[in-house]
Amino acid sequence: MYQFNYYKPGSIEEATQLYNKSEDAMFLAGGQTLIPTLKQRLAAPADLIDLSSIPELTGISVSDDLVSIGAFTRHAAVADSAEIQRTLPVLSTLAGLIGDAQVRNRGTLGGSVANSDPAADYPAAVIALGATVHTSSRSINAEDYFQDLFETALQPGEILTRIDFPVPKRAAYRKFPNPASRYATVGVLVADFAGDIRVGVTGAGPCAFRATALEHALNADLSVAAVEAVEVPDAGFNSDLHASAEYRANLVKVMAKRAVADLLAL
């Protein structure tokens, strides 16, 4: 790594002050993306601000209609939470599919959503569940948050503090994982809010998005056959060594059909 100054603030206010005083600072959450990036010398911040000692960023709060999770909560905590498993089991299932045990015990919800990797799992849940992303200065609706490849609505110095997930009647998530990284080549989350169907897709495009054509079809007929009748164009989809855009478009339908089948079985 290149040399940098390391700070470990104890509050959001202190972290913000450190960022504002620096000419080139970066926040560190679980470090599953940033640390390898620093090791490869692809990033060279003057100051690294570690958020791990800020208590208000960690924790899970569950009610009948809302699951609120602190941004620094680890994937493993979400996967293992008995409260989330009871109230919003699809989120625990999704978290349990992320990477391997080491990644799940280091990576954080907020770090994943702030990074907005096109193949990350959580963004599908943020979109499909209509979550609200809370930051150190404001609240952002799911539809306004993800904007492009590794690009979100977050402004420089803005700290993601927690995410609120509305609880649907039922939901299911299916993904086609990369066999090495377990990233989602394509992942689809289908949520049923008492007859209002929402579909979030990750892995296919530059960032997570709502599959409105699938939503319209499923709102008219909640069935696997309804998915089969929808055409998913591959325009704008990712094409790389893992999968072509055309293959990803096909995977959207396949994963959606599997998610709908799981949902109907609940």
PDB file of C-alpha atoms in Angstrom, residues 38-258:
ATOM      1  CA  LEU A  38      -5.203  -0.327  -1.436  1.00  0.00           C
ATOM      2  CA  LYS A  39      -2.918  -3.369  -1.605  1.00  0.00           C
ATOM      3  CA  GLN A  40      -3.024  -3.234  -5.401  1.00  0.00           C
ATOM      4  CA  ARG A  41      -2.186   0.476  -5.250  1.00  0.00           C
ATOM      5  CA  LEU A  42      -5.352   1.349  -7.148  1.00  0.00           C
ATOM      6  CA  ALA A  43      -6.276   3.860  -4.445  1.00  0.00           C
ATOM      7  CA  ALA A  44      -4.015   6.182  -2.505  1.00  0.00           C
ATOM      8  CA  PRO A  45      -5.963   8.220   0.067  1.00  0.00           C
ATOM      9  CA  ALA A  46      -4.035  10.615   2.266  1.00  0.00           C
ATOM     10  CA  ASP A  47      -6.235   9.668   5.217  1.00  0.00           C
ATOM     11  CA  LEU A  48      -8.120   6.480   6.029  1.00  0.00           C
ATOM     12  CA  ILE A  49     -11.019   6.872   8.465  1.00  0.00           C
ATOM     13  CA  ASP A  50     -12.020   3.594  10.128  1.00  0.00           C
ATOM     14  CA  LEU A  51     -15.719   3.560  11.121  1.00  0.00           C
ATOM     15  CA  SER A  52     -15.568   0.370  13.206  1.00  0.00           C
ATOM     16  CA  SER A  53     -15.588   2.106  16.606  1.00  0.00           C
ATOM     17  CA  ILE A  54     -18.782   4.112  16.082  1.00  0.00           C
ATOM     18  CA  PRO A  55     -21.409   2.280  18.170  1.00  0.00           C
ATOM     19  CA  GLU A  56     -24.499   3.853  16.591  1.00  0.00           C
ATOM     20  CA  LEU A  57     -23.615   2.339  13.206  1.00  0.00           C
ATOM     21  CA  THR A  58     -24.109  -1.234  14.424  1.00  0.00           C
ATOM     22  CA  GLY A  59     -27.283  -3.034  15.438  1.00  0.00           C
ATOM     23  CA  ILE A  60     -30.566  -4.564  14.366  1.00  0.00           C
ATOM     24  CA  SER A  61     -34.036  -3.295  15.246  1.00  0.00           C
ATOM     25  CA  VAL A  62     -37.111  -5.276  14.212  1.00  0.00           C
ATOM     26  CA  SER A  63     -40.821  -4.471  14.312  1.00  0.00           C
ATOM     27  CA  ASP A  64     -43.776  -6.118  12.593  1.00  0.00           C
ATOM     28  CA  ASP A  65     -43.487  -3.937   9.493  1.00  0.00           C
ATOM     29  CA  LEU A  66     -39.880  -2.717   9.454  1.00  0.00           C
ATOM     30  CA  VAL A  67     -36.378  -4.132   9.849  1.00  0.00           C
ATOM     31  CA  SER A  68     -33.763  -1.467  10.561  1.00  0.00           C
ATOM     32  CA  ILE A  69     -30.102  -2.438  10.310  1.00  0.00           C
ATOM     33  CA  GLY A  70     -27.082  -0.326  11.189  1.00  0.00           C
ATOM     34  CA  ALA A  71     -24.646   0.221   8.363  1.00  0.00           C
ATOM     35  CA  PHE A  72     -21.716  -1.428  10.154  1.00  0.00           C
ATOM     36  CA  THR A  73     -23.655  -4.607  10.937  1.00  0.00           C
ATOM     37  CA  ARG A  74     -21.787  -7.617   9.557  1.00  0.00           C
ATOM     38  CA  HIS A  75     -23.300  -9.939   6.959  1.00  0.00           C
ATOM     39  CA  ALA A  76     -22.997 -12.834   9.413  1.00  0.00           C
ATOM     40  CA  ALA A  77     -25.064 -10.960  12.012  1.00  0.00           C
ATOM     41  CA  VAL A  78     -27.840 -10.432   9.477  1.00  0.00           C
ATOM     42  CA  ALA A  79     -27.709 -14.069   8.387  1.00  0.00           C
ATOM     43  CA  ASP A  80     -27.762 -15.366  11.977  1.00  0.00           C
ATOM     44  CA  SER A  81     -30.299 -12.950  13.484  1.00  0.00           C
ATOM     45  CA  ALA A  82     -33.276 -14.878  14.863  1.00  0.00           C
ATOM     46  CA  GLU A  83     -35.392 -11.700  14.701  1.00  0.00           C
ATOM     47  CA  ILE A  84     -34.671 -11.156  11.009  1.00  0.00           C
ATOM     48  CA  GLN A  85     -35.159 -14.863  10.269  1.00  0.00           C
ATOM     49  CA  ARG A  86     -38.613 -14.597  11.844  1.00  0.00           C
ATOM     50  CA  THR A  87     -39.690 -11.246  10.373  1.00  0.00           C
ATOM     51  CA  LEU A  88     -37.815 -10.883   7.063  1.00  0.00           C
ATOM     52  CA  PRO A  89     -36.262 -14.300   6.346  1.00  0.00           C
ATOM     53  CA  VAL A  90     -35.348 -13.445   2.745  1.00  0.00           C
ATOM     54  CA  LEU A  91     -32.768 -10.953   4.047  1.00  0.00           C
ATOM     55  CA  SER A  92     -31.106 -13.548   6.285  1.00  0.00           C
ATOM     56  CA  THR A  93     -31.083 -15.988   3.391  1.00  0.00           C
ATOM     57  CA  LEU A  94     -29.512 -13.407   1.084  1.00  0.00           C
ATOM     58  CA  ALA A  95     -26.848 -12.460   3.653  1.00  0.00           C
ATOM     59  CA  GLY A  96     -25.969 -16.124   4.143  1.00  0.00           C
ATOM     60  CA  LEU A  97     -25.220 -16.449   0.423  1.00  0.00           C
ATOM     61  CA  ILE A  98     -22.607 -13.685   0.396  1.00  0.00           C
ATOM     62  CA  GLY A  99     -19.040 -14.830  -0.191  1.00  0.00           C
ATOM     63  CA  ASP A 100     -17.665 -17.231   2.405  1.00  0.00           C
ATOM     64  CA  ALA A 101     -17.544 -17.250   6.202  1.00  0.00           C
ATOM     65  CA  GLN A 102     -14.568 -14.893   6.328  1.00  0.00           C
ATOM     66  CA  VAL A 103     -16.251 -12.347   4.066  1.00  0.00           C
ATOM     67  CA  ARG A 104     -19.525 -12.582   6.002  1.00  0.00           C
ATOM     68  CA  ASN A 105     -17.740 -11.990   9.298  1.00  0.00           C
ATOM     69  CA  ARG A 106     -15.857  -8.946   8.007  1.00  0.00           C
ATOM     70  CA  GLY A 107     -18.078  -7.363   5.371  1.00  0.00           C
ATOM     71  CA  THR A 108     -20.815  -4.911   6.348  1.00  0.00           C
ATOM     72  CA  LEU A 109     -24.245  -4.033   5.017  1.00  0.00           C
ATOM     73  CA  GLY A 110     -23.366  -0.362   4.635  1.00  0.00           C
ATOM     74  CA  GLY A 111     -20.041  -1.031   2.985  1.00  0.00           C
ATOM     75  CA  SER A 112     -21.690  -3.229   0.382  1.00  0.00           C
ATOM     76  CA  VAL A 113     -24.489  -0.782  -0.392  1.00  0.00           C
ATOM     77  CA  ALA A 114     -22.162   2.248  -0.389  1.00  0.00           C
ATOM     78  CA  ASN A 115     -19.752   0.502  -2.780  1.00  0.00           C
ATOM     79  CA  SER A 116     -22.582  -0.570  -5.102  1.00  0.00           C
ATOM     80  CA  ASP A 117     -20.669  -3.352  -6.798  1.00  0.00           C
ATOM     81  CA  PRO A 118     -22.816  -4.426  -9.770  1.00  0.00           C
ATOM     82  CA  ALA A 119     -22.699  -8.051  -8.581  1.00  0.00           C
ATOM     83  CA  ALA A 120     -23.383  -7.463  -4.870  1.00  0.00           C
ATOM     84  CA  ASP A 121     -26.410  -9.157  -3.272  1.00  0.00           C
ATOM     85  CA  TYR A 122     -27.806  -6.507  -0.894  1.00  0.00           C
ATOM     86  CA  PRO A 123     -28.744  -4.016  -3.642  1.00  0.00           C
ATOM     87  CA  ALA A 124     -31.384  -6.453  -4.931  1.00  0.00           C
ATOM     88  CA  ALA A 125     -33.015  -6.361  -1.487  1.00  0.00           C
ATOM     89  CA  VAL A 126     -32.762  -2.581  -1.205  1.00  0.00           C
ATOM     90  CA  ILE A 127     -34.553  -2.197  -4.548  1.00  0.00           C
ATOM     91  CA  ALA A 128     -37.150  -4.974  -4.269  1.00  0.00           C
ATOM     92  CA  LEU A 129     -38.134  -4.161  -0.684  1.00  0.00           C
ATOM     93  CA  GLY A 130     -38.279  -0.411  -1.301  1.00  0.00           C
ATOM     94  CA  ALA A 131     -35.788   0.280   1.465  1.00  0.00           C
ATOM     95  CA  THR A 132     -34.787   3.696   2.766  1.00  0.00           C
ATOM     96  CA  VAL A 133     -31.072   4.463   2.995  1.00  0.00           C
ATOM     97  CA  HIS A 134     -30.266   6.785   5.891  1.00  0.00           C
ATOM     98  CA  THR A 135     -27.069   8.813   5.977  1.00  0.00           C
ATOM     99  CA  SER A 136     -25.391  11.281   8.290  1.00  0.00           C
ATOM    100  CA  SER A 137     -27.359  14.087   6.654  1.00  0.00           C
ATOM    101  CA  ARG A 138     -30.534  12.748   4.968  1.00  0.00           C
ATOM    102  CA  SER A 139     -32.707   9.807   3.874  1.00  0.00           C
ATOM    103  CA  ILE A 140     -32.667   8.407   0.315  1.00  0.00           C
ATOM    104  CA  ASN A 141     -35.358   6.285  -1.341  1.00  0.00           C
ATOM    105  CA  ALA A 142     -34.213   3.026  -2.915  1.00  0.00           C
ATOM    106  CA  GLU A 143     -35.207   4.128  -6.435  1.00  0.00           C
ATOM    107  CA  ASP A 144     -33.012   7.219  -6.144  1.00  0.00           C
ATOM    108  CA  TYR A 145     -29.985   5.581  -4.551  1.00  0.00           C
ATOM    109  CA  PHE A 146     -28.282   3.362  -7.176  1.00  0.00           C
ATOM    110  CA  GLN A 147     -27.254   5.410 -10.198  1.00  0.00           C
ATOM    111  CA  ASP A 148     -24.566   3.656 -12.259  1.00  0.00           C
ATOM    112  CA  LEU A 149     -21.500   1.424 -12.047  1.00  0.00           C
ATOM    113  CA  PHE A 150     -20.084   1.926  -8.514  1.00  0.00           C
ATOM    114  CA  GLU A 151     -22.061   5.160  -8.409  1.00  0.00           C
ATOM    115  CA  THR A 152     -24.716   6.060  -5.836  1.00  0.00           C
ATOM    116  CA  ALA A 153     -26.532   9.142  -4.609  1.00  0.00           C
ATOM    117  CA  LEU A 154     -24.044   9.476  -1.729  1.00  0.00           C
ATOM    118  CA  GLN A 155     -22.172  12.775  -1.706  1.00  0.00           C
ATOM    119  CA  PRO A 156     -18.488  13.151  -0.693  1.00  0.00           C
ATOM    120  CA  GLY A 157     -18.180  12.870   3.082  1.00  0.00           C
ATOM    121  CA  GLU A 158     -21.682  11.479   3.529  1.00  0.00           C
ATOM    122  CA  ILE A 159     -21.771   8.425   5.812  1.00  0.00           C
ATOM    123  CA  LEU A 160     -24.353   5.694   5.346  1.00  0.00           C
ATOM    124  CA  THR A 161     -25.732   5.069   8.849  1.00  0.00           C
ATOM    125  CA  ARG A 162     -28.575   2.543   8.535  1.00  0.00           C
ATOM    126  CA  ILE A 163     -31.044   0.985   6.117  1.00  0.00           C
ATOM    127  CA  ASP A 164     -34.748   0.474   6.824  1.00  0.00           C
ATOM    128  CA  PHE A 165     -36.360  -2.494   5.058  1.00  0.00           C
ATOM    129  CA  PRO A 166     -40.183  -2.647   4.897  1.00  0.00           C
ATOM    130  CA  VAL A 167     -41.488  -6.146   5.623  1.00  0.00           C
ATOM    131  CA  PRO A 168     -43.476  -7.750   2.789  1.00  0.00           C
ATOM    132  CA  LYS A 169     -46.063 -10.477   3.106  1.00  0.00           C
ATOM    133  CA  ARG A 170     -43.516 -12.866   1.595  1.00  0.00           C
ATOM    134  CA  ALA A 171     -40.361 -12.696  -0.510  1.00  0.00           C
ATOM    135  CA  ALA A 172     -37.762 -14.929  -2.134  1.00  0.00           C
ATOM    136  CA  TYR A 173     -34.264 -14.449  -3.538  1.00  0.00           C
ATOM    137  CA  ARG A 174     -32.425 -16.552  -6.084  1.00  0.00           C
ATOM    138  CA  LYS A 175     -29.014 -15.948  -7.622  1.00  0.00           C
ATOM    139  CA  PHE A 176     -26.638 -17.611 -10.027  1.00  0.00           C
ATOM    140  CA  PRO A 177     -23.352 -17.333  -8.121  1.00  0.00           C
ATOM    141  CA  ASN A 178     -19.905 -17.016  -9.576  1.00  0.00           C
ATOM    142  CA  PRO A 179     -18.316 -20.320  -8.486  1.00  0.00           C
ATOM    143  CA  ALA A 180     -15.164 -18.638  -7.146  1.00  0.00           C
ATOM    144  CA  SER A 181     -16.294 -15.378  -5.551  1.00  0.00           C
ATOM    145  CA  ARG A 182     -19.961 -16.240  -4.899  1.00  0.00           C
ATOM    146  CA  TYR A 183     -20.850 -12.832  -6.323  1.00  0.00           C
ATOM    147  CA  ALA A 184     -24.185 -12.756  -8.128  1.00  0.00           C
ATOM    148  CA  THR A 185     -23.713 -13.251 -11.847  1.00  0.00           C
ATOM    149  CA  VAL A 186     -27.419 -12.442 -11.687  1.00  0.00           C
ATOM    150  CA  GLY A 187     -29.631 -12.265  -8.608  1.00  0.00           C
ATOM    151  CA  VAL A 188     -33.385 -11.642  -8.472  1.00  0.00           C
ATOM    152  CA  LEU A 189     -35.471 -10.826  -5.393  1.00  0.00           C
ATOM    153  CA  VAL A 190     -39.267 -10.983  -5.688  1.00  0.00           C
ATOM    154  CA  ALA A 191     -41.325  -9.402  -2.901  1.00  0.00           C
ATOM    155  CA  ASP A 192     -45.077  -9.585  -2.405  1.00  0.00           C
ATOM    156  CA  PHE A 193     -46.492  -6.629  -0.489  1.00  0.00           C
ATOM    157  CA  ALA A 194     -50.031  -7.974  -0.089  1.00  0.00           C
ATOM    158  CA  GLY A 195     -50.572  -8.230  -3.836  1.00  0.00           C
ATOM    159  CA  ASP A 196     -48.162  -5.491  -4.929  1.00  0.00           C
ATOM    160  CA  ILE A 197     -45.189  -7.299  -6.470  1.00  0.00           C
ATOM    161  CA  ARG A 198     -41.739  -5.708  -6.605  1.00  0.00           C
ATOM    162  CA  VAL A 199     -38.731  -7.245  -8.360  1.00  0.00           C
ATOM    163  CA  GLY A 200     -35.121  -6.232  -7.752  1.00  0.00           C
ATOM    164  CA  VAL A 201     -32.288  -7.406  -9.992  1.00  0.00           C
ATOM    165  CA  THR A 202     -28.553  -7.357  -9.306  1.00  0.00           C
ATOM    166  CA  GLY A 203     -25.592  -8.574 -11.353  1.00  0.00           C
ATOM    167  CA  ALA A 204     -27.183  -8.004 -14.748  1.00  0.00           C
ATOM    168  CA  GLY A 205     -26.588  -4.296 -15.298  1.00  0.00           C
ATOM    169  CA  PRO A 206     -24.187  -1.587 -14.096  1.00  0.00           C
ATOM    170  CA  CYS A 207     -26.195  -1.332 -10.869  1.00  0.00           C
ATOM    171  CA  ALA A 208     -29.255  -2.876  -9.253  1.00  0.00           C
ATOM    172  CA  PHE A 209     -32.617  -2.001 -10.776  1.00  0.00           C
ATOM    173  CA  ARG A 210     -36.341  -2.724 -10.655  1.00  0.00           C
ATOM    174  CA  ALA A 211     -37.541  -5.122 -13.330  1.00  0.00           C
ATOM    175  CA  THR A 212     -40.751  -3.277 -14.144  1.00  0.00           C
ATOM    176  CA  ALA A 213     -41.803  -5.571 -17.002  1.00  0.00           C
ATOM    177  CA  LEU A 214     -41.627  -8.549 -14.673  1.00  0.00           C
ATOM    178  CA  GLU A 215     -43.504  -6.599 -12.001  1.00  0.00           C
ATOM    179  CA  HIS A 216     -46.345  -5.781 -14.389  1.00  0.00           C
ATOM    180  CA  ALA A 217     -46.628  -9.401 -15.476  1.00  0.00           C
ATOM    181  CA  LEU A 218     -46.543 -10.749 -11.928  1.00  0.00           C
ATOM    182  CA  ASN A 219     -49.020  -8.193 -10.640  1.00  0.00           C
ATOM    183  CA  ALA A 220     -51.437  -9.421 -13.295  1.00  0.00           C
ATOM    184  CA  ASP A 221     -50.676 -13.113 -12.731  1.00  0.00           C
ATOM    185  CA  LEU A 222     -48.411 -14.237  -9.906  1.00  0.00           C
ATOM    186  CA  SER A 223     -47.083 -17.382 -11.519  1.00  0.00           C
ATOM    187  CA  VAL A 224     -43.955 -18.879 -13.044  1.00  0.00           C
ATOM    188  CA  ALA A 225     -45.727 -18.911 -16.414  1.00  0.00           C
ATOM    189  CA  ALA A 226     -46.123 -15.132 -16.245  1.00  0.00           C
ATOM    190  CA  VAL A 227     -42.354 -14.743 -16.013  1.00  0.00           C
ATOM    191  CA  GLU A 228     -41.831 -17.034 -18.984  1.00  0.00           C
ATOM    192  CA  ALA A 229     -43.963 -14.748 -21.148  1.00  0.00           C
ATOM    193  CA  VAL A 230     -41.825 -11.648 -20.409  1.00  0.00           C
ATOM    194  CA  GLU A 231     -39.047 -10.696 -22.806  1.00  0.00           C
ATOM    195  CA  VAL A 232     -35.914  -9.437 -21.045  1.00  0.00           C
ATOM    196  CA  PRO A 233     -33.755  -7.390 -23.457  1.00  0.00           C
ATOM    197  CA  ASP A 234     -29.994  -7.478 -22.915  1.00  0.00           C
ATOM    198  CA  ALA A 235     -29.339  -3.870 -23.964  1.00  0.00           C
ATOM    199  CA  GLY A 236     -27.096  -2.176 -21.405  1.00  0.00           C
ATOM    200  CA  PHE A 237     -26.396  -5.395 -19.512  1.00  0.00           C
ATOM    201  CA  ASN A 238     -22.893  -6.308 -18.358  1.00  0.00           C
ATOM    202  CA  SER A 239     -20.790  -8.463 -20.646  1.00  0.00           C
ATOM    203  CA  ASP A 240     -17.489  -9.809 -19.335  1.00  0.00           C
ATOM    204  CA  LEU A 241     -15.428 -12.974 -18.934  1.00  0.00           C
ATOM    205  CA  HIS A 242     -18.032 -14.383 -16.531  1.00  0.00           C
ATOM    206  CA  ALA A 243     -21.118 -14.020 -18.744  1.00  0.00           C
ATOM    207  CA  SER A 244     -22.302 -12.222 -21.857  1.00  0.00           C
ATOM    208  CA  ALA A 245     -25.125  -9.688 -21.782  1.00  0.00           C
ATOM    209  CA  GLU A 246     -27.351 -12.166 -23.594  1.00  0.00           C
ATOM    210  CA  TYR A 247     -26.614 -14.878 -21.040  1.00  0.00           C
ATOM    211  CA  ARG A 248     -27.357 -12.509 -18.179  1.00  0.00           C
ATOM    212  CA  ALA A 249     -30.697 -11.564 -19.746  1.00  0.00           C
ATOM    213  CA  ASN A 250     -31.610 -15.233 -19.849  1.00  0.00           C
ATOM    214  CA  LEU A 251     -30.482 -15.648 -16.230  1.00  0.00           C
ATOM    215  CA  VAL A 252     -32.812 -12.835 -15.141  1.00  0.00           C
ATOM    216  CA  LYS A 253     -35.772 -14.901 -16.333  1.00  0.00           C
ATOM    217  CA  VAL A 254     -34.421 -18.152 -14.918  1.00  0.00           C
ATOM    218  CA  MET A 255     -33.690 -16.671 -11.485  1.00  0.00           C
ATOM    219  CA  ALA A 256     -37.025 -14.818 -11.481  1.00  0.00           C
ATOM    220  CA  LYS A 257     -38.901 -18.043 -12.211  1.00  0.00           C
ATOM    221  CA  ARG A 258     -37.079 -19.825  -9.399  1.00  0.00           C
TER     222      ARG A 258
END
